[in-house]
Amino acid sequence: MASPVGRRLRDGPPVVVILVGPPGVGKGTQGGLLAEATGSRHIATGDLLRAAMRDGIDLGREAQEFMSRGELVPDQLMVGLVRDVVEKMDRDVGAVLDGFPRTVGQAEALEGVLFELDRKADLVVVLEADDDVIVKRMAGRRSCGQCGAVYNVHCSRPKQDGICDQCGGVLTLRPDDDPVTVRNRIEVFRRETTPLIGYFDESPTPVHRVQADQSVADVQCALWEVVGG
Ligand SMILES: [Zn+2]
């Protein structure tokens, strides 16, 4: 998607942006759009983990062991994955971190890594939305069991109810998107990130809050105002 102004948002130095927000708030979508507009690398830790496991690199294998035991992937391992990416990036390329850091420990470790690489986090953006809005949005999601395409009965319906436009597969509500599960995931997120946001509020890195229970385009504009302004 092109930026609304039809050009790269920033001509200034590259920025490192940390995006924080509950599951289902649209962090992945907005992170991707923001990265594109700023010519930055979108670093989504979920994608990093999946790629590391798929490619069988050491950190990926280690992460897989924890996950197969149903345990959280330790901070140091996540930090290692992010470090690998940032280290290999050109100095004139910024980054949009999405899904990381999630804890104060990760934030401190990230600060150390960026410092070593002669970079720093330039701003933190907290995407906020009412729980009920997120739950409704997630409960409307329908995923294709065959190709993974995602639809939404509220805003992007398939041509035929329950059937994937792309491959004809059956669309279902994933257990992850079930309202009870979503409320739980939001609760876990708040428990984890309330101290994290407190930590950033006390830090010299500016923290901006963006209301994310609006349309994708409106959130995009609000975000760009904060980052580009
Ligand atoms: Zn499909």
Tab-separated table of C-alpha atoms and ligand atoms in Angstrom:
chain	number	residue	atom	x	y	z
A	1	MET	CA	0.000	0.000	0.000
A	2	ALA	CA	1.428	3.404	-0.920
A	3	SER	CA	1.677	6.070	1.727
A	4	PRO	CA	-1.140	8.667	1.656
A	5	VAL	CA	1.359	11.367	0.771
A	6	GLY	CA	2.725	9.246	-2.069
A	7	ARG	CA	6.339	9.530	-1.035
A	8	ARG	CA	8.665	8.329	1.615
A	9	LEU	CA	7.577	9.776	4.908
A	10	ARG	CA	10.982	10.772	6.192
A	11	ASP	CA	14.120	11.983	4.557
A	12	GLY	CA	15.876	12.394	7.882
A	13	PRO	CA	18.027	9.864	9.716
A	14	PRO	CA	16.693	6.315	10.144
A	15	VAL	CA	14.558	5.753	13.225
A	16	VAL	CA	14.084	2.768	15.483
A	17	VAL	CA	10.437	2.570	16.552
A	18	ILE	CA	9.102	0.179	19.177
A	19	LEU	CA	5.435	-0.727	18.679
A	20	VAL	CA	3.570	-1.981	21.738
A	21	GLY	CA	-0.036	-3.141	21.695
A	22	PRO	CA	-2.359	-5.955	22.715
A	23	PRO	CA	-2.980	-8.964	20.460
A	24	GLY	CA	-5.543	-8.126	17.785
A	25	VAL	CA	-4.921	-4.381	17.842
A	26	GLY	CA	-3.487	-4.452	14.308
A	27	LYS	CA	0.165	-4.133	15.298
A	28	GLY	CA	1.390	-6.394	12.487
A	29	THR	CA	-0.551	-4.533	9.795
A	30	GLN	CA	0.439	-1.097	11.083
A	31	GLY	CA	4.030	-2.161	11.680
A	32	GLY	CA	4.297	-3.307	8.061
A	33	LEU	CA	2.775	-0.109	6.689
A	34	LEU	CA	4.930	2.097	8.887
A	35	ALA	CA	8.091	0.224	7.927
A	36	GLU	CA	7.233	0.648	4.266
A	37	ALA	CA	6.542	4.372	4.649
A	38	THR	CA	9.783	5.025	6.514
A	39	GLY	CA	11.911	2.672	4.420
A	40	SER	CA	12.572	0.694	7.592
A	41	ARG	CA	12.852	-2.979	8.312
A	42	HIS	CA	9.733	-4.474	9.943
A	43	ILE	CA	11.036	-6.757	12.691
A	44	ALA	CA	8.137	-8.898	13.896
A	45	THR	CA	9.419	-11.339	16.485
A	46	GLY	CA	6.742	-13.927	15.688
A	47	ASP	CA	8.015	-14.033	12.094
A	48	LEU	CA	11.644	-14.102	13.264
A	49	LEU	CA	10.955	-17.109	15.485
A	50	ARG	CA	9.121	-18.984	12.757
A	51	ALA	CA	11.884	-18.269	10.240
A	52	ALA	CA	14.625	-19.304	12.679
A	53	MET	CA	12.848	-22.578	13.386
A	54	ARG	CA	12.182	-23.234	9.723
A	55	ASP	CA	15.802	-22.561	8.776
A	56	GLY	CA	17.035	-24.702	11.671
A	57	ILE	CA	19.532	-22.106	12.913
A	58	ASP	CA	20.861	-22.645	16.457
A	59	LEU	CA	18.711	-19.983	18.103
A	60	GLY	CA	15.670	-21.369	16.309
A	61	ARG	CA	16.362	-24.910	17.487
A	62	GLU	CA	16.783	-23.674	21.060
A	63	ALA	CA	13.550	-21.689	20.855
A	64	GLN	CA	11.718	-24.718	19.515
A	65	GLU	CA	12.796	-26.772	22.540
A	66	PHE	CA	11.245	-24.262	24.920
A	67	MET	CA	8.081	-23.934	22.893
A	68	SER	CA	7.599	-27.687	22.543
A	69	ARG	CA	7.702	-27.883	26.353
A	70	GLY	CA	5.037	-25.169	26.450
A	71	GLU	CA	7.482	-22.705	28.002
A	72	LEU	CA	8.125	-19.075	27.096
A	73	VAL	CA	11.157	-18.411	24.952
A	74	PRO	CA	13.746	-16.820	27.310
A	75	ASP	CA	14.557	-13.110	26.932
A	76	GLN	CA	18.197	-13.699	26.006
A	77	LEU	CA	17.200	-15.902	23.101
A	78	MET	CA	14.703	-13.382	21.734
A	79	VAL	CA	17.279	-10.621	22.142
A	80	GLY	CA	19.785	-12.761	20.218
A	81	LEU	CA	17.369	-13.144	17.322
A	82	VAL	CA	16.702	-9.400	17.142
A	83	ARG	CA	20.415	-8.636	17.488
A	84	ASP	CA	21.208	-10.870	14.493
A	85	VAL	CA	18.819	-8.884	12.318
A	86	VAL	CA	19.789	-5.377	13.452
A	87	GLU	CA	23.490	-6.183	13.175
A	88	LYS	CA	23.151	-7.132	9.513
A	89	MET	CA	21.095	-4.059	8.595
A	90	ASP	CA	22.591	-1.104	6.729
A	91	ARG	CA	23.227	1.859	8.994
A	92	ASP	CA	20.877	4.065	7.005
A	93	VAL	CA	17.936	1.707	7.485
A	94	GLY	CA	15.598	2.154	10.438
A	95	ALA	CA	13.572	-0.511	12.192
A	96	VAL	CA	10.017	-1.021	13.372
A	97	LEU	CA	10.040	-3.516	16.235
A	98	ASP	CA	6.730	-5.308	16.580
A	99	GLY	CA	6.057	-7.684	19.458
A	100	PHE	CA	9.385	-6.976	21.121
A	101	PRO	CA	10.320	-6.057	23.781
A	102	ARG	CA	7.457	-7.458	25.838
A	103	THR	CA	9.058	-7.308	29.265
A	104	VAL	CA	11.269	-4.871	31.163
A	105	GLY	CA	14.076	-7.453	31.006
A	106	GLN	CA	13.836	-7.574	27.223
A	107	ALA	CA	13.732	-3.763	27.034
A	108	GLU	CA	16.925	-3.465	29.076
A	109	ALA	CA	18.660	-6.122	27.004
A	110	LEU	CA	17.550	-4.439	23.774
A	111	GLU	CA	18.914	-1.121	24.987
A	112	GLY	CA	22.297	-2.803	25.525
A	113	VAL	CA	22.277	-4.377	22.065
A	114	LEU	CA	21.341	-1.123	20.324
A	115	PHE	CA	24.003	0.751	22.294
A	116	GLU	CA	26.664	-1.765	21.199
A	117	LEU	CA	25.580	-1.306	17.599
A	118	ASP	CA	25.720	2.488	18.045
A	119	ARG	CA	21.957	2.835	17.726
A	120	LYS	CA	19.089	3.606	20.067
A	121	ALA	CA	15.317	3.371	20.263
A	122	ASP	CA	13.990	6.713	19.014
A	123	LEU	CA	10.403	6.346	20.090
A	124	VAL	CA	7.858	4.024	21.568
A	125	VAL	CA	4.325	3.924	20.183
A	126	VAL	CA	1.627	2.309	22.276
A	127	LEU	CA	-1.403	1.236	20.216
A	128	GLU	CA	-4.472	1.378	22.419
A	129	ALA	CA	-7.928	-0.064	21.893
A	130	ASP	CA	-10.888	-0.960	24.014
A	131	ASP	CA	-10.928	-4.676	24.904
A	132	ASP	CA	-14.470	-5.089	23.566
A	133	VAL	CA	-13.459	-3.691	20.184
A	134	ILE	CA	-10.555	-6.135	19.925
A	135	VAL	CA	-12.680	-9.093	21.015
A	136	LYS	CA	-15.350	-8.251	18.442
A	137	ARG	CA	-12.781	-7.798	15.682
A	138	MET	CA	-11.025	-11.081	16.483
A	139	ALA	CA	-14.301	-13.004	16.810
A	140	GLY	CA	-15.096	-11.901	13.237
A	141	ARG	CA	-11.904	-13.385	11.831
A	142	ARG	CA	-12.179	-16.478	9.649
A	143	SER	CA	-9.044	-18.325	8.563
A	144	CYS	CA	-8.591	-20.726	5.682
A	145	GLY	CA	-7.418	-24.136	6.852
A	146	GLN	CA	-5.687	-24.732	3.521
A	147	CYS	CA	-3.816	-21.575	2.544
A	148	GLY	CA	-3.968	-19.487	5.740
A	149	ALA	CA	-5.790	-16.518	4.137
A	150	VAL	CA	-7.655	-14.436	6.730
A	151	TYR	CA	-11.083	-12.825	6.260
A	152	ASN	CA	-13.358	-10.892	8.574
A	153	VAL	CA	-17.139	-11.120	8.627
A	154	HIS	CA	-17.294	-7.467	9.746
A	155	CYS	CA	-15.102	-5.881	7.104
A	156	SER	CA	-13.541	-8.236	4.577
A	157	ARG	CA	-15.970	-11.024	3.816
A	158	PRO	CA	-15.232	-13.841	1.381
A	159	LYS	CA	-17.387	-13.898	-1.779
A	160	GLN	CA	-19.121	-17.019	-0.518
A	161	ASP	CA	-19.760	-17.478	3.229
A	162	GLY	CA	-17.323	-19.907	4.835
A	163	ILE	CA	-15.311	-20.557	1.658
A	164	CYS	CA	-11.851	-19.172	0.811
A	165	ASP	CA	-11.787	-16.940	-2.303
A	166	GLN	CA	-8.245	-17.978	-3.087
A	167	CYS	CA	-8.266	-21.752	-2.792
A	168	GLY	CA	-11.821	-22.873	-2.007
A	169	GLY	CA	-10.755	-24.112	1.441
A	170	VAL	CA	-13.084	-24.089	4.458
A	171	LEU	CA	-12.975	-20.976	6.672
A	172	THR	CA	-13.114	-21.377	10.431
A	173	LEU	CA	-12.701	-19.324	13.587
A	174	ARG	CA	-9.244	-20.239	14.942
A	175	PRO	CA	-9.221	-21.245	18.632
A	176	ASP	CA	-6.783	-18.337	19.189
A	177	ASP	CA	-9.435	-15.853	18.022
A	178	ASP	CA	-12.215	-17.218	20.216
A	179	PRO	CA	-13.573	-14.443	22.516
A	180	VAL	CA	-12.642	-16.235	25.767
A	181	THR	CA	-9.113	-16.917	24.514
A	182	VAL	CA	-8.736	-13.364	23.222
A	183	ARG	CA	-9.766	-11.894	26.604
A	184	ASN	CA	-7.182	-14.137	28.255
A	185	ARG	CA	-4.460	-13.120	25.836
A	186	ILE	CA	-5.266	-9.439	26.384
A	187	GLU	CA	-5.107	-9.950	30.139
A	188	VAL	CA	-1.701	-11.656	29.896
A	189	PHE	CA	-0.519	-8.845	27.650
A	190	ARG	CA	-1.619	-6.156	30.141
A	191	ARG	CA	-0.008	-7.951	33.054
A	192	GLU	CA	3.265	-8.208	31.142
A	193	THR	CA	3.363	-4.814	29.520
A	194	THR	CA	2.018	-2.467	32.209
A	195	PRO	CA	5.469	-2.506	33.875
A	196	LEU	CA	7.108	-2.239	30.423
A	197	ILE	CA	5.170	0.901	29.500
A	198	GLY	CA	5.936	2.307	32.966
A	199	TYR	CA	9.603	1.633	32.289
A	200	PHE	CA	9.480	3.487	28.958
A	201	ASP	CA	7.536	6.381	30.515
A	202	GLU	CA	10.442	6.882	32.937
A	203	SER	CA	13.078	6.509	30.206
A	204	PRO	CA	14.381	9.319	27.971
A	205	THR	CA	12.762	7.644	24.922
A	206	PRO	CA	9.558	9.502	24.009
A	207	VAL	CA	6.363	7.469	24.357
A	208	HIS	CA	3.320	8.215	22.174
A	209	ARG	CA	-0.127	6.721	22.514
A	210	VAL	CA	-2.208	6.131	19.395
A	211	GLN	CA	-5.883	5.215	19.494
A	212	ALA	CA	-6.100	2.055	17.381
A	213	ASP	CA	-9.832	1.297	17.448
A	214	GLN	CA	-10.407	3.197	14.188
A	215	SER	CA	-10.035	2.127	10.558
A	216	VAL	CA	-6.657	0.904	9.307
A	217	ALA	CA	-6.238	4.120	7.283
A	218	ASP	CA	-7.034	6.381	10.266
A	219	VAL	CA	-4.619	4.528	12.551
A	220	GLN	CA	-2.013	4.705	9.794
A	221	CYS	CA	-2.385	8.492	9.582
A	222	ALA	CA	-2.248	8.934	13.358
A	223	LEU	CA	0.877	6.800	13.504
A	224	TRP	CA	2.622	8.646	10.696
A	225	GLU	CA	1.874	11.964	12.327
A	226	VAL	CA	3.663	10.764	15.431
A	227	VAL	CA	6.639	9.202	13.648
A	228	GLY	CA	7.058	11.622	10.780
A	229	GLY	CA	6.237	14.815	12.639
B	1	ZN	ZN	-7.529	-20.612	1.165
